[in-house]
Coordinates of C-alpha atoms in Angstrom, one line a residue:
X1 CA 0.0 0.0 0.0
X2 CA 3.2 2.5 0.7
X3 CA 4.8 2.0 -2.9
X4 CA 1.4 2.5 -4.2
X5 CA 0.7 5.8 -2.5
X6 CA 4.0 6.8 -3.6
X7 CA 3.3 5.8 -6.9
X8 CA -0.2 7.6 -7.7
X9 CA 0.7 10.6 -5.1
X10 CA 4.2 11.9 -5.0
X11 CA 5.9 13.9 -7.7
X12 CA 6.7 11.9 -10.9
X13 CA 10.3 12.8 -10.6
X14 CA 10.9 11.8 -7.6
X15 CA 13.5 8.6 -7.6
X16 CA 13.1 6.0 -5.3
X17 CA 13.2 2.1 -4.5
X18 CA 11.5 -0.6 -3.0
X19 CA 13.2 -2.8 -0.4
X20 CA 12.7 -6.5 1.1
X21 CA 14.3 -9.9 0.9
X22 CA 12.4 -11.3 -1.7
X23 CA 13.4 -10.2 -5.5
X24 CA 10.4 -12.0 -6.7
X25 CA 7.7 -9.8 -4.4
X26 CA 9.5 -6.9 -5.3
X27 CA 9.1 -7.7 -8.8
X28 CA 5.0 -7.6 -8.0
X29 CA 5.2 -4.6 -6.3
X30 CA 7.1 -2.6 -9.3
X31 CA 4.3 -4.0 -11.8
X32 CA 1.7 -2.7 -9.5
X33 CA 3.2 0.6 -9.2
X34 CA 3.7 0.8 -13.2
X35 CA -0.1 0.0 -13.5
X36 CA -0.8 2.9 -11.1
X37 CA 1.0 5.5 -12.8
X38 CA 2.7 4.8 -16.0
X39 CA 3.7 8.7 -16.6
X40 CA 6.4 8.4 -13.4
X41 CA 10.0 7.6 -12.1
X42 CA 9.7 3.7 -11.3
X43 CA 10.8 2.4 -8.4
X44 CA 14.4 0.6 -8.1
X45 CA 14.6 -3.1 -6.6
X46 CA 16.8 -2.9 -3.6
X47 CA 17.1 -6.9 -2.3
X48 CA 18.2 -6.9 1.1
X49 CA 18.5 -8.9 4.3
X50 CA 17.7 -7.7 7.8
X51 CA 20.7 -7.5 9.4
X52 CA 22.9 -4.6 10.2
X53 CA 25.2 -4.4 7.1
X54 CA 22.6 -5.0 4.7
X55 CA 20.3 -2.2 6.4
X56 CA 23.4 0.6 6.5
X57 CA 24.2 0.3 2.8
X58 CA 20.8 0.7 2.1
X59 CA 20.5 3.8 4.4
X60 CA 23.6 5.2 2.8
X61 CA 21.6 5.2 -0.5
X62 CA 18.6 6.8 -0.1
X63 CA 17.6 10.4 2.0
X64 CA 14.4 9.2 3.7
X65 CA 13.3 5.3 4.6
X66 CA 9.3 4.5 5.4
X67 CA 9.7 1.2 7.3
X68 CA 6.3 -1.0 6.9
X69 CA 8.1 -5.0 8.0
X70 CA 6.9 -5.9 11.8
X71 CA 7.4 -7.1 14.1
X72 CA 9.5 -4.3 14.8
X73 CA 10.4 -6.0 17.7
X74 CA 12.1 -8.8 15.8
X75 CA 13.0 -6.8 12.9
X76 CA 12.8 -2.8 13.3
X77 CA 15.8 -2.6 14.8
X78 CA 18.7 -2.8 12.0
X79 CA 17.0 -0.2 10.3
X80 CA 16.9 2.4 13.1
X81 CA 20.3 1.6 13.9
X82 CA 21.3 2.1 10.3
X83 CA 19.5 5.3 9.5
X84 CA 20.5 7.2 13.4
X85 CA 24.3 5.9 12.1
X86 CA 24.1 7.1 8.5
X87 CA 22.0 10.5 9.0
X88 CA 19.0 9.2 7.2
X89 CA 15.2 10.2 7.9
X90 CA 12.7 7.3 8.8
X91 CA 9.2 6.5 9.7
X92 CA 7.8 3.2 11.0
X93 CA 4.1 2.1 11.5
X94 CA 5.1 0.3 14.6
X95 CA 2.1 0.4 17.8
X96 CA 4.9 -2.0 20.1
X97 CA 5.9 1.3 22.6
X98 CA 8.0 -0.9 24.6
X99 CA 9.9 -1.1 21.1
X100 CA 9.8 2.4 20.7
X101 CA 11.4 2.8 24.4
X102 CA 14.2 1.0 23.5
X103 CA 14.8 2.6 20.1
X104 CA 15.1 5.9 21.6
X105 CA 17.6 5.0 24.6
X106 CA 19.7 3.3 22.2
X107 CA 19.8 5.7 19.0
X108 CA 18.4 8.6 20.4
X109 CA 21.7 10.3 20.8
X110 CA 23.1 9.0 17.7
X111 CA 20.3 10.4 15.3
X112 CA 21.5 13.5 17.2
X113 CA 24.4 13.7 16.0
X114 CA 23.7 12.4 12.6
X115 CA 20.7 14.8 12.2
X116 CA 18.3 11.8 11.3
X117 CA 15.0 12.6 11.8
X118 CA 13.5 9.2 13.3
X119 CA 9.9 8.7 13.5
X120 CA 8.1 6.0 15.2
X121 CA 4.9 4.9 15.8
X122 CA 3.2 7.4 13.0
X123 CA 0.3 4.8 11.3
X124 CA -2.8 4.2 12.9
X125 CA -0.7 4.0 16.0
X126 CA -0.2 6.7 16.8
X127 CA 0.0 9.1 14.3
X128 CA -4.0 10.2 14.4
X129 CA -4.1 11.0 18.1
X130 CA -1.2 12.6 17.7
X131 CA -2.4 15.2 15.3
X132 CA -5.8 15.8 16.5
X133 CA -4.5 16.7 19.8
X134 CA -1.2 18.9 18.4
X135 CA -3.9 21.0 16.1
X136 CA -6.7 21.5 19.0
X137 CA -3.4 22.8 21.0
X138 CA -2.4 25.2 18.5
X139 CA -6.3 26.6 17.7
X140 CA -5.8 27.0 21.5
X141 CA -2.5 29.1 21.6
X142 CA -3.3 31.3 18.5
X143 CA -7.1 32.0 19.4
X144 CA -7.2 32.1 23.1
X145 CA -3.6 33.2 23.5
X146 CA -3.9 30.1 26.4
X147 CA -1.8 27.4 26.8
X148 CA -3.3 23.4 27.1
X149 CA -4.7 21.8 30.0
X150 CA -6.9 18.5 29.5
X151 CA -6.9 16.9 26.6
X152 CA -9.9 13.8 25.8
X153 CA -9.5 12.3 22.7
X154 CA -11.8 8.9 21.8
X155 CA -12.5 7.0 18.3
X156 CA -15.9 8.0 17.7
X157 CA -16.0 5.5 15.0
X158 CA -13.9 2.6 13.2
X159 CA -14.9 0.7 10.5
X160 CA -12.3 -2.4 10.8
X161 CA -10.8 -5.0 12.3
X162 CA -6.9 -5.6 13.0
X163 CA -4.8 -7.6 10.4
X164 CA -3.5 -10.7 10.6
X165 CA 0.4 -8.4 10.9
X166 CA -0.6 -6.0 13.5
X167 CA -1.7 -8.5 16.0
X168 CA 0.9 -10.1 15.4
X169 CA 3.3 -7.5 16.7
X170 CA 1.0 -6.9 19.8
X171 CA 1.1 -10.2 21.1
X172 CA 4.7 -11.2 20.5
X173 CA 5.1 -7.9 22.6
X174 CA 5.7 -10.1 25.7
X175 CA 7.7 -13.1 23.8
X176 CA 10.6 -10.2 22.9
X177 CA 10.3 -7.2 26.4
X178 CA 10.2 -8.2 29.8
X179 CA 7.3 -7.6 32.5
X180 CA 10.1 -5.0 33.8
X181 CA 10.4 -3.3 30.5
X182 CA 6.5 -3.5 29.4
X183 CA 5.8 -2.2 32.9
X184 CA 8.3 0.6 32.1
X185 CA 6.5 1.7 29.2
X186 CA 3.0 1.7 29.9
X187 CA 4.2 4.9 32.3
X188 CA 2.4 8.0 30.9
X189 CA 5.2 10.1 30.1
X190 CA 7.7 7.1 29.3
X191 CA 8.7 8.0 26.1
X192 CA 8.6 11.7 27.0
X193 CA 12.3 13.2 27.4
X194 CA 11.0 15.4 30.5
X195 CA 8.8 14.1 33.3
X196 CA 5.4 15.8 34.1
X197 CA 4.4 15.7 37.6
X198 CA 0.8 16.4 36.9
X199 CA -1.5 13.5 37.7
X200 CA -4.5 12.8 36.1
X201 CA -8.0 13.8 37.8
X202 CA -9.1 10.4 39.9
X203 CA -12.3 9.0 37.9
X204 CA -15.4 8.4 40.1
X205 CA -16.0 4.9 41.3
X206 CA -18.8 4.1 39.0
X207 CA -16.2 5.3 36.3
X208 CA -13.4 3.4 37.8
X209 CA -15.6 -0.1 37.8
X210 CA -18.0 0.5 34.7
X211 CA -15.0 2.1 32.4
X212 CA -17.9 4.5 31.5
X213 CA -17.2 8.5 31.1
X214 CA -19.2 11.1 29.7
X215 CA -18.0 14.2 28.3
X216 CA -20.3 16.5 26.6
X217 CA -19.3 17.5 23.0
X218 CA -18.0 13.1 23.0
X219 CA -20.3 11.6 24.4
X220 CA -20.5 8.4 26.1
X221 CA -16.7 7.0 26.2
X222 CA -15.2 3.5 27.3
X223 CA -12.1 2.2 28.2
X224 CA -9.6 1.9 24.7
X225 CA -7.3 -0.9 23.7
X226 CA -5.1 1.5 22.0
X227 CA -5.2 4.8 23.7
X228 CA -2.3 3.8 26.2
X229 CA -0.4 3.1 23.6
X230 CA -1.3 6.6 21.9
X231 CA -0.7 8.7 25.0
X232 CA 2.9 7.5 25.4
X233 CA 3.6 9.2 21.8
X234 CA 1.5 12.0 22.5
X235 CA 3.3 12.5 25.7
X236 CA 6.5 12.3 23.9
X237 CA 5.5 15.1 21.3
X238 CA 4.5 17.5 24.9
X239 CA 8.0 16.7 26.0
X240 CA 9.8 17.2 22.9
X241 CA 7.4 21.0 22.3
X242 CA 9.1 22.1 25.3
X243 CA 12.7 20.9 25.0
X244 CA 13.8 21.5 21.8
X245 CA 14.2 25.2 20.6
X246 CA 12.7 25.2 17.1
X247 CA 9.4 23.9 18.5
X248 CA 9.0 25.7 22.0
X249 CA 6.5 28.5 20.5
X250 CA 3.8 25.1 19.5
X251 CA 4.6 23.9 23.3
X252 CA 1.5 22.6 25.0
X253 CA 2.2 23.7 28.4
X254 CA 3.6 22.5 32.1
X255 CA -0.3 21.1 33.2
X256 CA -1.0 19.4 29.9
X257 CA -2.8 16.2 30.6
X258 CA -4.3 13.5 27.8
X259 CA -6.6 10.4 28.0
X260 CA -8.0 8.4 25.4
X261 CA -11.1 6.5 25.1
X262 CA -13.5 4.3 22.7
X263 CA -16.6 6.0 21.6
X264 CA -19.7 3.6 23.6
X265 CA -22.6 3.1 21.6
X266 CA -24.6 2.6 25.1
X267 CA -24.1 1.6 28.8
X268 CA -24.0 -2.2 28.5
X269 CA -21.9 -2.0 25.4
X270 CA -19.7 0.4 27.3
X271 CA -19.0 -1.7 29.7
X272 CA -18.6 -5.1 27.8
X273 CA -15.7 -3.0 26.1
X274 CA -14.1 -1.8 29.5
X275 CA -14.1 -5.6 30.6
X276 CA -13.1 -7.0 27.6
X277 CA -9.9 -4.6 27.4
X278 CA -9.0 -5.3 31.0
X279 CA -9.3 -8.7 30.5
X280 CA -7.9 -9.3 27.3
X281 CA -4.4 -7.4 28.7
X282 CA -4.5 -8.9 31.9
X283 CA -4.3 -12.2 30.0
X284 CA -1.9 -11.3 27.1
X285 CA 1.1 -12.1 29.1
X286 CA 0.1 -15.4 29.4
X287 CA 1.4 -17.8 27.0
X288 CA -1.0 -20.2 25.8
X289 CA -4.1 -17.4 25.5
X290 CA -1.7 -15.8 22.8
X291 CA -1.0 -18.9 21.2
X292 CA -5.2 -19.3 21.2
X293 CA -5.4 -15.9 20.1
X294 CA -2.9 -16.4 17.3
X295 CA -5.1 -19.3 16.3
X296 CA -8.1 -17.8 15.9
X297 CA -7.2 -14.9 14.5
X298 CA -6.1 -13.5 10.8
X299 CA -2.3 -14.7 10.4
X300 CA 0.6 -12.6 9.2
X301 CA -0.5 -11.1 5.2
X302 CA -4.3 -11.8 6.3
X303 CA -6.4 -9.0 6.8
X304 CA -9.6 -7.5 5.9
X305 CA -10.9 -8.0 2.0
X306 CA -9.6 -5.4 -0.6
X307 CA -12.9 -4.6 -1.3
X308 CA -14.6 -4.6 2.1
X309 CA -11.4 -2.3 3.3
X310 CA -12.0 0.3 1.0
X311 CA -15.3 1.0 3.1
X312 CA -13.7 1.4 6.0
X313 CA -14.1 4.6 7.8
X314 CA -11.7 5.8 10.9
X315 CA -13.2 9.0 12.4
X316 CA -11.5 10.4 15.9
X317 CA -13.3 13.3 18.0
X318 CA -11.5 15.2 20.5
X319 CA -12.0 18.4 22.9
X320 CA -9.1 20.8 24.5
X321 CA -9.1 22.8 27.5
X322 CA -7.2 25.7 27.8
X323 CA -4.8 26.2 30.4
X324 CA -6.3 28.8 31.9
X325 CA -10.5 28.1 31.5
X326 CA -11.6 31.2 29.7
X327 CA -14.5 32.6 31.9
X328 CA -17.0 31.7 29.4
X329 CA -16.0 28.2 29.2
X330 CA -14.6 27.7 25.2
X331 CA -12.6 24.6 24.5
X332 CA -11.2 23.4 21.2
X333 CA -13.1 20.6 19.4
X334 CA -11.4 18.6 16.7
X335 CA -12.0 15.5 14.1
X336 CA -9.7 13.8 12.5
X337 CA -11.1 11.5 9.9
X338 CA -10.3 9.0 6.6
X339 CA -12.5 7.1 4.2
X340 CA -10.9 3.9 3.0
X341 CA -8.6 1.1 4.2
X342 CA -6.8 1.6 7.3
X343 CA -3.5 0.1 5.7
X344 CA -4.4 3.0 2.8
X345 CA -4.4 5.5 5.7
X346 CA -1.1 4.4 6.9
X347 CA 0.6 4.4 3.7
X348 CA -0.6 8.4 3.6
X349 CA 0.7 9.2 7.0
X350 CA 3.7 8.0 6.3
X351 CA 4.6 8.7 3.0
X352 CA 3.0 12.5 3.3
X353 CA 5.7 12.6 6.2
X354 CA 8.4 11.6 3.6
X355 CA 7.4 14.0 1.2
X356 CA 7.4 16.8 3.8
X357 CA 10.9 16.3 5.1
X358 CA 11.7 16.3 1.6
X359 CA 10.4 19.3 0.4
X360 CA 9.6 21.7 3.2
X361 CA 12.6 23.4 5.9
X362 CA 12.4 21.5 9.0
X363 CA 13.0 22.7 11.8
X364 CA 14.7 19.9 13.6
X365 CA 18.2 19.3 14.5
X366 CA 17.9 15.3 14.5
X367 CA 16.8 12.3 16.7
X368 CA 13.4 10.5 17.5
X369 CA 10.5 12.3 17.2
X370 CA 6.3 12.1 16.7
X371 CA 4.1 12.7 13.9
X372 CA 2.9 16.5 15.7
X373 CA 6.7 17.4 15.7
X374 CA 6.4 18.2 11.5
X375 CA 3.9 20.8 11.5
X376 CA 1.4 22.0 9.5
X377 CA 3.0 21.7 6.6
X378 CA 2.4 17.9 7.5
X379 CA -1.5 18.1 8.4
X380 CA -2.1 19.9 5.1
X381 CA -0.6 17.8 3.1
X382 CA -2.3 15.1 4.8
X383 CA -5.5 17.0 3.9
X384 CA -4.8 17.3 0.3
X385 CA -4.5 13.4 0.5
X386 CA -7.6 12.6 2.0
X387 CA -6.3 12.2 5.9
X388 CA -8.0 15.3 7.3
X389 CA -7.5 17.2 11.0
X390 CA -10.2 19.8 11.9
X391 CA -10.3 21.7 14.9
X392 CA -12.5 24.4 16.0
X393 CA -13.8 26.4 19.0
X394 CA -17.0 25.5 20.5
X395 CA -18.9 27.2 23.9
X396 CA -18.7 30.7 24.6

């Protein structure tokens, strides 16, 4: 799906290469690019092997690398470690944030000095969340001349189930990070380079046992499978807006504060979801419950049919507070929405994030960031490709 967003979408000229171990799938992928857009620069085939050689003269080649082969656990590495070594820009699609934990203790200083711009976690995990939350933050600071305070984000709606890849990744979490490390990174601000000591408001104890929540402009809300997950990169993005210089002005604030939650259709729903969440990742740990899982789910390359996945809708809702409340009570409410396959949507975040390092001045002098950290020159391109962010101010 990446090679074939590049294909129809990016500028003809641009020169670029598809990578993977197998010349013959490679061979598949070029035809299907060809087909796409006959008027372009074809891609090169670059046949490589994941290991750390392999990975650094392929890094050498090429300015930016979109990395779309999980699990990154098992295989993400050599190509971080390549690209921080060789000064080259990458993306992943990775949701494993114990991965991502690691990845930025081990290269983080060395994409500094390189100047790589590393990006993780930037697909459906976690790159949406991301941006809702970085453009209701920035309606905030230009409009209400305010800085953020809460931040509630939940999936009003998603059309689609996981593929046969991605849950792979999740449940081989615990088969390649320890309890230690997994404990590590569920932390809130664990992937954030600075710590924030401002704790969350404690939910009520209906809340706390039903994993309900209402919130006006969002409704009914439940307890999310991925919004852990998204938090730690959105908490990374705060930290990052207030330690590095070129990105201080979009800085969120010192009492910034995100949760995200499922959209509940009603109470007993609800509530089924909040169990069914707990449950499920009190149980993940346990061997044979993923090797059951694994069994009864889509296998690695499985997934959703082509045709059914191009009716898939993703829609996210979200409302800011600012840091003061205003005395008439305004907030920032934001969408973020997509129509069409959720492995479409991922090949747009990532390879609009490509094209923006490519073609606009960033600001950034090198080492792993988020999704929010490239701007609005990101979030419009993203527009212009079908991805779109909208943010607003409601009350008042």
């Amino acid at each position: 799906m990446t090679a074939e967003h590049v294909a129809a979408k990016l500028p003809a000229d641009l020169k670029w290469a598809v990578a993977g171990r197998s010349a013959d799938k490679l061979k598949e992928v070029v035809s299907k690019c060809k087909a796409l857009n006959t008027d372009r620069i074809q891609p090169e085939i670059e046949v490589v092997n994941v290991n750390d050689e392999d990975l650094l003269a392929l890094a050498r080649k090429t300015f930016f690398l979109i990395n779309v082969v999980g699990p990154f656990s098992v295989y993400g590495e050599h190509a971080v470690k390549a690209c921080a070594e060789a000064g080259t820009h990458y993306i992943d699609c990775t949701g494993e944030v114990p991965w991502t934990l690691k990845m930025i203790k081990k290269y983080n200083d060395a994409a500094r000095a390189s100047g790589a711009i590393i990006i993780p976690q930037s697909g459906l995990e976690s790159g949406p969340s991301d941006l809702l939350t970085w453009s209701m933050a920035q309606l905030i600071k230009t409009k209400l001349s305010a800085q953020v305070g809460d931040v509630l984000v939940s999936v009003h709606e998603m059309s689609s189930m996981p593929s046969g890849g991605t849950l792979t990744s999740l449940l081989g979490i615990p088969d390649h990070h320890s309890l230690k490390d997994i404990k590590e990174a569920n932390r809130p601000y664990a992937l954030s380079p600075i710590e924030n000591p401002h704790a969350l408001a404690r939910p009520s104890v209906w809340s706390r046992l039903s994993g309900l929540h209402r919130v006006g402009p969002l409704g009914l809300l439940t307890t999310s499978l991925t919004g852990q997950w998204n938090a730690a990169v959105v908490y990374r993005t705060w930290g990052l807006l207030q330690e590095e210089c070129s990105l201080q002005e979009q800085a969120y604030g010192p009492n910034f504060t995100y949760q995200e939650y499922d959209h509940a259709k009603g109470y007993l729903s609800g509530i089924a979801a909040h169990y069914a969440v707990s449950i499920g990742k009190a149980l993940i740990p346990v061997r044979p419950i993923r090797s059951l899982i694994r069994k009864l789910s889509y296998q690695p390359g499985q997934g959703p049919d082509t045709e059914k996945a191009k009716k898939e809708y993703i829609e996210l809702r979200g409302v800011a507070t600012p840091d003061p409340k205003t005395e008439n009570g305004q907030q920032a409410f934001g969408k973020a929405y997509f129509h069409g396959s959720m492995y479409y949507m991922t090949a747009t975040l990532l390879s609009q994030a490509a094209l923006t390092v490519l073609e606009e001045d960033i600001q950034l002098q090198g080492g792993l960031y988020t999704p929010a950290c490239l701007g609005q020159g990101y979030v419009d391109r993203l527009g212009k490709a079908g991805f779109h962010v909208e943010s607003s101010l409601i009350g008042g």
